[in-house]
Tab-separated table of C-alpha atoms in Angstrom:
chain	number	residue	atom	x	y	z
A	26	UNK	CA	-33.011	16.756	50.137
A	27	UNK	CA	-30.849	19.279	50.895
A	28	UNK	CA	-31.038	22.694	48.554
A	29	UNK	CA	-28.766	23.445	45.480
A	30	UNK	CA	-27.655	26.919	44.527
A	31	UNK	CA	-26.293	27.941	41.203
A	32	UNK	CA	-25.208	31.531	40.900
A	33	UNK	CA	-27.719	32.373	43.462
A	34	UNK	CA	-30.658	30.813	41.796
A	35	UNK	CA	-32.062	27.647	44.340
A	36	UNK	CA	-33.123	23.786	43.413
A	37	UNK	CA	-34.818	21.360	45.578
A	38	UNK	CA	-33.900	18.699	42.284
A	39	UNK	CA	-30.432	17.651	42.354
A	40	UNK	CA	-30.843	15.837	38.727
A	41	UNK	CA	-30.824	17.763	36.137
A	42	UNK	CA	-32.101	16.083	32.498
A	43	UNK	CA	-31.636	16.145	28.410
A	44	UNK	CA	-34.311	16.834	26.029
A	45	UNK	CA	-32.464	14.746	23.063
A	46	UNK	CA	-33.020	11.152	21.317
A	47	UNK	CA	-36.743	10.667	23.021
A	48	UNK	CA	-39.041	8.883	20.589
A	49	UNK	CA	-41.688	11.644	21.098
A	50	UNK	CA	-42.382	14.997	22.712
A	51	UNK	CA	-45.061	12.936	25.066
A	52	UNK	CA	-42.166	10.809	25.668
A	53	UNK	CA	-39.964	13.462	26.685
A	54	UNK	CA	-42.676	15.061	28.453
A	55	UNK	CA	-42.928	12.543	30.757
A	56	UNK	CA	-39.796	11.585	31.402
A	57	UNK	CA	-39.023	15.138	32.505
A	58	UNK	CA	-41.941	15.245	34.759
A	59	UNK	CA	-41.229	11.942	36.358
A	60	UNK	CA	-37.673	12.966	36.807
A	61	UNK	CA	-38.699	15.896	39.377
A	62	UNK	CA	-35.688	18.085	37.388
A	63	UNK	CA	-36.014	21.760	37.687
A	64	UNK	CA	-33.302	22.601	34.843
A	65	UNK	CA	-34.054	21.185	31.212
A	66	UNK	CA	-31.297	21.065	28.547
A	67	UNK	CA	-32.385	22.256	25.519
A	68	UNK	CA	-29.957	22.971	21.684
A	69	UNK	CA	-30.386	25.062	18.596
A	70	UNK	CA	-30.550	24.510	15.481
A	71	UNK	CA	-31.233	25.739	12.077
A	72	UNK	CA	-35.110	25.661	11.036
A	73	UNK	CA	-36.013	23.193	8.022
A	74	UNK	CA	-37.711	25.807	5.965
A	75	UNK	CA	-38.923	22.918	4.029
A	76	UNK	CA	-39.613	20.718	6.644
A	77	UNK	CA	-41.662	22.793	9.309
A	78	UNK	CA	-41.111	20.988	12.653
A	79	UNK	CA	-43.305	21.081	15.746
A	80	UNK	CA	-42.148	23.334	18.738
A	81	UNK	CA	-40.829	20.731	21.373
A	82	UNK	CA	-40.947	24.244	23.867
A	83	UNK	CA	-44.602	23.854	23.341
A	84	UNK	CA	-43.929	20.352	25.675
A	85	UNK	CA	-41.891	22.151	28.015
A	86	UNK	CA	-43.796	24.321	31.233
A	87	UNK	CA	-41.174	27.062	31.336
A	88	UNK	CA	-42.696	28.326	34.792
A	89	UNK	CA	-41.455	25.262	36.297
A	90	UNK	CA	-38.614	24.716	34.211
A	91	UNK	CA	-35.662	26.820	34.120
A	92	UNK	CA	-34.779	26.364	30.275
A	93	UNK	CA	-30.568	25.268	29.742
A	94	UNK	CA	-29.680	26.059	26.461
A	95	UNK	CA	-26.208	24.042	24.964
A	96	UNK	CA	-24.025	24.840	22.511
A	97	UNK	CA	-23.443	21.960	21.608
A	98	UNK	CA	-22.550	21.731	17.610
A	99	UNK	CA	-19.851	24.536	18.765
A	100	UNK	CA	-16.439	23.518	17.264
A	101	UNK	CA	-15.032	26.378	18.296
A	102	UNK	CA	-15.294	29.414	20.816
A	103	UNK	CA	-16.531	31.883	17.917
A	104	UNK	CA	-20.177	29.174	17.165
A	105	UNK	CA	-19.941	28.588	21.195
A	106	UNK	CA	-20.684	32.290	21.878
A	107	UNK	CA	-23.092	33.057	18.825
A	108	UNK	CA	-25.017	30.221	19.989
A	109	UNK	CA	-25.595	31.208	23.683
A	110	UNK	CA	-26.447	35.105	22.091
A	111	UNK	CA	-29.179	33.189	19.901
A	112	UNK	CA	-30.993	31.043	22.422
A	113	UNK	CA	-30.777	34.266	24.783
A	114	UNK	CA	-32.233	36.283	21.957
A	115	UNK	CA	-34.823	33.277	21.427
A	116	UNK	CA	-35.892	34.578	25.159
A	117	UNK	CA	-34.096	32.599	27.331
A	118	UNK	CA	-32.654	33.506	30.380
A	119	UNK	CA	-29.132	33.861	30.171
A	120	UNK	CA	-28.017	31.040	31.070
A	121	UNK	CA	-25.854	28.183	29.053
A	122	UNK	CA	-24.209	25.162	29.358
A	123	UNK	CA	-20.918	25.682	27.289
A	124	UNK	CA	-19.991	22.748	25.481
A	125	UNK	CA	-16.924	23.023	22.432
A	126	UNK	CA	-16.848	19.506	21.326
A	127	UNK	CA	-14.633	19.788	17.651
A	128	UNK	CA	-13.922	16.213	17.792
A	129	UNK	CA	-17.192	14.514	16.541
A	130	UNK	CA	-16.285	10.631	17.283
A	131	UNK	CA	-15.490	10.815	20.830
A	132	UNK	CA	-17.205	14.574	21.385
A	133	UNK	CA	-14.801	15.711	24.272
A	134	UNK	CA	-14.717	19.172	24.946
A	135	UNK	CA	-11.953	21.094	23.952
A	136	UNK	CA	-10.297	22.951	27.041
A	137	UNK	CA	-8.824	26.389	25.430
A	138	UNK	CA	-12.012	27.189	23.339
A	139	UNK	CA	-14.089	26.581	26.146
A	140	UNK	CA	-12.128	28.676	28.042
A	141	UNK	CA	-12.502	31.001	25.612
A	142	UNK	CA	-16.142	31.249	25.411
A	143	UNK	CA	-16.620	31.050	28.971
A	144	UNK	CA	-14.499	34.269	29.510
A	145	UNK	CA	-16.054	36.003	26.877
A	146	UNK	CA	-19.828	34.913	27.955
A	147	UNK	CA	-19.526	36.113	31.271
A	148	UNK	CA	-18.030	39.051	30.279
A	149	UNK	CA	-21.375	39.190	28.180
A	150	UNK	CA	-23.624	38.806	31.989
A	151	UNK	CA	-24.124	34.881	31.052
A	152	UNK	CA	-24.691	32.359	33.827
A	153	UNK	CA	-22.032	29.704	32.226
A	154	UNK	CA	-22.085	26.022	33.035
A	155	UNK	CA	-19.367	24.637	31.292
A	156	UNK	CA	-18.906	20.837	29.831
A	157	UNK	CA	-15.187	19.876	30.628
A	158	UNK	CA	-13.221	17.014	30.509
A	159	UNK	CA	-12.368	15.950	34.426
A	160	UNK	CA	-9.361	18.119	34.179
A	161	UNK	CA	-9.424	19.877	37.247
A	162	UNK	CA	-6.547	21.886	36.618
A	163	UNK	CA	-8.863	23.398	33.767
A	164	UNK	CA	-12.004	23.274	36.407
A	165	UNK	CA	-10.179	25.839	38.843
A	166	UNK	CA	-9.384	28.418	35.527
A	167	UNK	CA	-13.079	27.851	34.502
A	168	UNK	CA	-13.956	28.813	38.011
A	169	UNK	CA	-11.648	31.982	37.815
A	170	UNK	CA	-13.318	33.247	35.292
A	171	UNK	CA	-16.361	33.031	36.681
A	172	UNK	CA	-18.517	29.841	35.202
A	173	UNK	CA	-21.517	28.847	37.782
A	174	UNK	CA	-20.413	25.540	37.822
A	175	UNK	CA	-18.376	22.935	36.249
A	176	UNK	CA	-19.376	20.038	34.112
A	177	UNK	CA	-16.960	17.400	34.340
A	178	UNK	CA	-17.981	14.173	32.394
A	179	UNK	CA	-18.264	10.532	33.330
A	180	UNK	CA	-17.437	9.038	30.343
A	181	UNK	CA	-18.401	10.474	26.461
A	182	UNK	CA	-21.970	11.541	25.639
A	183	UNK	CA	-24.224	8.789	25.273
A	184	UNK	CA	-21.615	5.838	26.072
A	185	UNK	CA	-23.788	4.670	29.489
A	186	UNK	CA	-20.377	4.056	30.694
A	187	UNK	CA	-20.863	5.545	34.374
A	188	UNK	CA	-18.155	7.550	35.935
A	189	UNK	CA	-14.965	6.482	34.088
A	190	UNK	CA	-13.178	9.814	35.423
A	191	UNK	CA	-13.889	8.967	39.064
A	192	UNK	CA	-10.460	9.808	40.359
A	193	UNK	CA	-10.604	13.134	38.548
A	194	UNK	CA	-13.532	14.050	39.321
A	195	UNK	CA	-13.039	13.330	42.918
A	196	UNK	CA	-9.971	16.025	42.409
A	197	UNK	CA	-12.740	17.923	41.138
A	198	UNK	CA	-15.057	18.148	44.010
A	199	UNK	CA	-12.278	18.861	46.476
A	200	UNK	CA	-11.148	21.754	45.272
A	201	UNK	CA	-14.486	23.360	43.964
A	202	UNK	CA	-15.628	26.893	44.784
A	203	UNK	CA	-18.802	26.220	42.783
A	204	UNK	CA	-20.510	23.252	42.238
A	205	UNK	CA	-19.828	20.351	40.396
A	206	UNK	CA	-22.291	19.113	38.058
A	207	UNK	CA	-21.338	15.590	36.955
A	208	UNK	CA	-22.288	15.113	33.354
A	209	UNK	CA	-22.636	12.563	30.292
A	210	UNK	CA	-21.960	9.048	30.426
A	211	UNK	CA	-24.271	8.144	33.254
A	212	UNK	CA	-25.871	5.380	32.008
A	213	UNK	CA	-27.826	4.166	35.214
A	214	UNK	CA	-29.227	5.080	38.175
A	215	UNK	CA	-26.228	3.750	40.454
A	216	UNK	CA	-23.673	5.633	38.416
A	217	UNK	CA	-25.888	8.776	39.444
A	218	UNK	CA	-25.873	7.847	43.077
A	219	UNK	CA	-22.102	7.004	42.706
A	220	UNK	CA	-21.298	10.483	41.709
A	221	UNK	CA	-23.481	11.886	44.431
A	222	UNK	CA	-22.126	9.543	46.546
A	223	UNK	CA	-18.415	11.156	45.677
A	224	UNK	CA	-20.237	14.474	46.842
A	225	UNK	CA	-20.818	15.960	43.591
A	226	UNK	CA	-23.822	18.706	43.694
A	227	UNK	CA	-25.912	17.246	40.713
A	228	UNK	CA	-25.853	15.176	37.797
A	229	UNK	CA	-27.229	15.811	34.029
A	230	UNK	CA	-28.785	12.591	32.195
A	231	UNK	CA	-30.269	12.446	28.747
A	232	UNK	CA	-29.301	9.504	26.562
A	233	UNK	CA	-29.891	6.669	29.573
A	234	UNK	CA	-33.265	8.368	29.786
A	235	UNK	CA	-33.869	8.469	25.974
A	236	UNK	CA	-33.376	5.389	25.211
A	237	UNK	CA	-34.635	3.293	27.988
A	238	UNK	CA	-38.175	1.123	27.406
A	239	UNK	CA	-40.013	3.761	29.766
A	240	UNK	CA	-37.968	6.786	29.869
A	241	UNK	CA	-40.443	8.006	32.502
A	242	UNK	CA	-39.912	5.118	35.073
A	243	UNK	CA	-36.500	5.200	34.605
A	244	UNK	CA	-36.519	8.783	35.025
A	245	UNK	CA	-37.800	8.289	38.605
A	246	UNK	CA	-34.813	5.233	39.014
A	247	UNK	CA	-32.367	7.942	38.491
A	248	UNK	CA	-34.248	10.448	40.838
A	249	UNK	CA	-34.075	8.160	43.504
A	250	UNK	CA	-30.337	7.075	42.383
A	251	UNK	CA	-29.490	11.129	42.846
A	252	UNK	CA	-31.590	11.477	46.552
A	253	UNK	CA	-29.734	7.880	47.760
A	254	UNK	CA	-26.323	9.356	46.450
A	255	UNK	CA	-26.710	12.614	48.314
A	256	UNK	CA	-28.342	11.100	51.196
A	257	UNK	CA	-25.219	8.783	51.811
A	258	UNK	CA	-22.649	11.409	51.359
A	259	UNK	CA	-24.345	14.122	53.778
A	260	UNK	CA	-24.965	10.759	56.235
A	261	UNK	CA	-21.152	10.370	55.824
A	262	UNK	CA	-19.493	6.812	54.075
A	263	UNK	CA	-17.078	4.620	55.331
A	264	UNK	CA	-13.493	4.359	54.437
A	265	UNK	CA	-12.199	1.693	52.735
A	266	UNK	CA	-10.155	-0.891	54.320
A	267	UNK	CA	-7.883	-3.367	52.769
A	268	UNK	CA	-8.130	-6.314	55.370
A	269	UNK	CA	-11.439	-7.496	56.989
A	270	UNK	CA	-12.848	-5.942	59.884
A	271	UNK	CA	-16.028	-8.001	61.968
A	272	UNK	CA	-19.239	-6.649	62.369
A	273	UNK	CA	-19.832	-9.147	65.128
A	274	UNK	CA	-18.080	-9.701	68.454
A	275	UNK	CA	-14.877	-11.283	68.399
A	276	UNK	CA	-15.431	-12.800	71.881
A	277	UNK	CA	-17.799	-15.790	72.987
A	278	UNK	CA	-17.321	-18.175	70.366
A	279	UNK	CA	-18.562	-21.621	71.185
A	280	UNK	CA	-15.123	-22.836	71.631
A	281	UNK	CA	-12.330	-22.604	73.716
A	282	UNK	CA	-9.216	-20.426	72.819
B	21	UNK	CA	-32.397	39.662	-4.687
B	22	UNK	CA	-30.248	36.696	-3.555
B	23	UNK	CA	-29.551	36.315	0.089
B	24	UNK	CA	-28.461	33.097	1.755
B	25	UNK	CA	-30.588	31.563	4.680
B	26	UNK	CA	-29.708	29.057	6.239
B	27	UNK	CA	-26.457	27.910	4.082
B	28	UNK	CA	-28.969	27.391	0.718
B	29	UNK	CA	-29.399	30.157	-1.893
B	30	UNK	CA	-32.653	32.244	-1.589
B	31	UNK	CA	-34.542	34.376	-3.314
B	32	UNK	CA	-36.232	37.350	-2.102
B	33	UNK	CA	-37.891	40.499	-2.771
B	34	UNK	CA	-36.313	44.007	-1.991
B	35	UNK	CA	-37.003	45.945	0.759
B	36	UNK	CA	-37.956	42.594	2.704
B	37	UNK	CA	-37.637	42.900	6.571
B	38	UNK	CA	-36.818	39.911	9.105
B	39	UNK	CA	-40.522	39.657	10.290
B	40	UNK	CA	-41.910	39.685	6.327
B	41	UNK	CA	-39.664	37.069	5.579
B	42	UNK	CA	-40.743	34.786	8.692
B	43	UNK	CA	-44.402	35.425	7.473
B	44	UNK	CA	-43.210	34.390	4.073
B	45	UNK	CA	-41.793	30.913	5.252
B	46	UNK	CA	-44.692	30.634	7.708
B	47	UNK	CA	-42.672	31.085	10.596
B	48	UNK	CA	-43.368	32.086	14.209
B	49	UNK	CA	-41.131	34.797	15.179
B	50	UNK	CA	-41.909	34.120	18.860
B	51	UNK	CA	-40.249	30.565	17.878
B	52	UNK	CA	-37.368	31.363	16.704
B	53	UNK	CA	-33.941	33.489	16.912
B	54	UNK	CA	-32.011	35.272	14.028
B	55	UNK	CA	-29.063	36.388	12.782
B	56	UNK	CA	-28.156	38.434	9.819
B	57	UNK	CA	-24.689	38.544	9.059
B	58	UNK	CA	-23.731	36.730	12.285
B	59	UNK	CA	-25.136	39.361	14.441
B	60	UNK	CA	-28.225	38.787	16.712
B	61	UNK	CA	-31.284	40.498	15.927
B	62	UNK	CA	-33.592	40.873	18.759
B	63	UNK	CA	-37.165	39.920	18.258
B	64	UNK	CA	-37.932	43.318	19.110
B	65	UNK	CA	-36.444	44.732	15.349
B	66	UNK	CA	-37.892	41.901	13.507
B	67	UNK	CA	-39.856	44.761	11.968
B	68	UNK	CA	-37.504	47.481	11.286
B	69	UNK	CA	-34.531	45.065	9.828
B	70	UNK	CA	-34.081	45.358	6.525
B	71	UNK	CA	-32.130	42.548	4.388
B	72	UNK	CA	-29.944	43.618	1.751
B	73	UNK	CA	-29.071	41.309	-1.505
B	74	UNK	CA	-26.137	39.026	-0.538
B	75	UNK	CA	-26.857	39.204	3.241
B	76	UNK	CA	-26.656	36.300	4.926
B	77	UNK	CA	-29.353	35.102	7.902
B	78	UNK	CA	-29.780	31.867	9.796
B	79	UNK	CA	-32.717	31.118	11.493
B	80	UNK	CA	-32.366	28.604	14.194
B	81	UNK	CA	-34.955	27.211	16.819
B	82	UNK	CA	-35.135	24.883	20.058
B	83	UNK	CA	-34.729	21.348	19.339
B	84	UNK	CA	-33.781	18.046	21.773
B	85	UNK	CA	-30.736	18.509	23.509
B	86	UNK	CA	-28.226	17.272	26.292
């Protein structure tokens, strides 16, 4: 497949993959290896003093994985920022995928604080990938200011909707100067391929990994969802017509006309 | 002293730094990131920070994520 570059940085793995809801870290493990993904999404959280938990890093090769911390537990641009600071200060590279989400039944991002923190966090020298609504009017200020990508979703986190924002999204993709990263709500493989198929640069799944019965073979369905997606847009896609039109000659039918 | 960590009340001894009070809890401080009085520390003053009664520090660390 063909190379992705964010902010300079280059992928040969156009799927990018979640770290949450796995039964196990050998779970997660292998899903993540299967996957092929070069760029692992990882959050923060506050230690149980009284509950010691294992390191899940310790189940994650960091030479072959660029680490992607979220903010995600942000309701505002204030907790956005101090979060991205921490997990840089944890020893991450600075890099973060900005996610505001105030509202915690539905979990959509909220436009002006993200806005916020993305201004402020690179300002700050952060490589920002922002999670957005498919607002592409919001996508092009987002870009001003100098986020890496864009992160428009499918559908809400963890719904396995597919891409419910196509028409947006394809908005989106026309008019991006970076690339589009189509995230949450891809809930199988050919909702991947559809958004690569649209001619978006990458996808990010977690939950439809997660909770499938092997997370690691359906970690290589969605790999090969992603390559087929890409594949087809670079080989260039039909339009769509409305009436019929014959694959087969319309002459020499064994009748006469 | 009192200090809060983590939300929750806790007490502490003076003259504490950052990195004694990781040891205390049994903490790694390679694991983890810190801030005291919602301002980073760097891992790199772990040893030098002091805490002061009523200051307030959350320690977070990497967990399963989207």
């Amino acid at each position: 497949m063909d190379r992705l570059t964010i902010a300079g940085r280059e992928f040969s793995s156009r799927l990018m993959v979640g770290t949450g809801k796995f039964s196990s870290n050998a779970a997660m493990q292998a899903a993540i290896e299967a996957s092929g993904s070069e760029i692992v999404t990882v959050a923060l959280r506050r230690v149980d003093i009284e509950n010691l938990q294992d390191d899940m890093l310790a189940h994650i090769d960091r030479e072959k994985y660029l680490l992607l911390p979220n903010t995600s537990g942000a309701r505002d641009a204030d907790e956005a920022v101090r979060l991205a600071r921490l997990a840089r200060a944890a020893g991450c590279e600075p890099w973060v995928k900005l996610e505001v989400t105030p509202d915690p039944y539905y979990l959509l991002p909220d436009p002006i604080e993200t806005l916020k923190a993305a201004e402020i966090l690179v300002k700050d020298g952060f490589t920002v990938l922002p999670y957005i609504n498919a607002d592409p009017v919001l996508a092009k200020h987002l870009q001003e200011a100098g986020t890496a990508t864009v992160m428009p979703l499918g559908a809400p986190i963890g719904t396995n909707k597919g891409v419910r924002t196509r028409d947006q999204i394809g908005i989106i993709i026309e008019q991006a100067l970076v690339p589009v990263v189509v995230d949450a709500g891809l809930g199988a493989p050919s909702h991947a391929a559809e958004a690569m198929e649209m001619g978006a640069d990458a996808v990010l799944v977690n939950t439809a990994l997660a909770v499938a019965r092997d997370p690691a073979a359906m970690s290589i369905a969605f790999r090969k969802g992603v390559e087929a997606g890409r594949e087809a847009f670079l080989a260039g896609l039909g339009s769509e017509k409305i009436k019929a039109e014959a694959s087969s000659p319309l002459t020499g039918f064994l009748r006469d006309e | 002293m009192q200090i809060t960590l983590n939300g929750h009340c806790k007490e502490v001894t003076d003259n504490t730094t950052v990195a004694e009070l990781l040891t205390s809890l049994g903490l790694d401080p390679t694991r983890v990131a810190i801030e005291l009085n919602q301002q980073v520390i760097s891992r790199e003053r772990f040893g030098d920070t002091l805490i002061n009664a009523g200051d307030s520090i959350e320690i977070v660390q990497f967990v399963g994520g989207g």
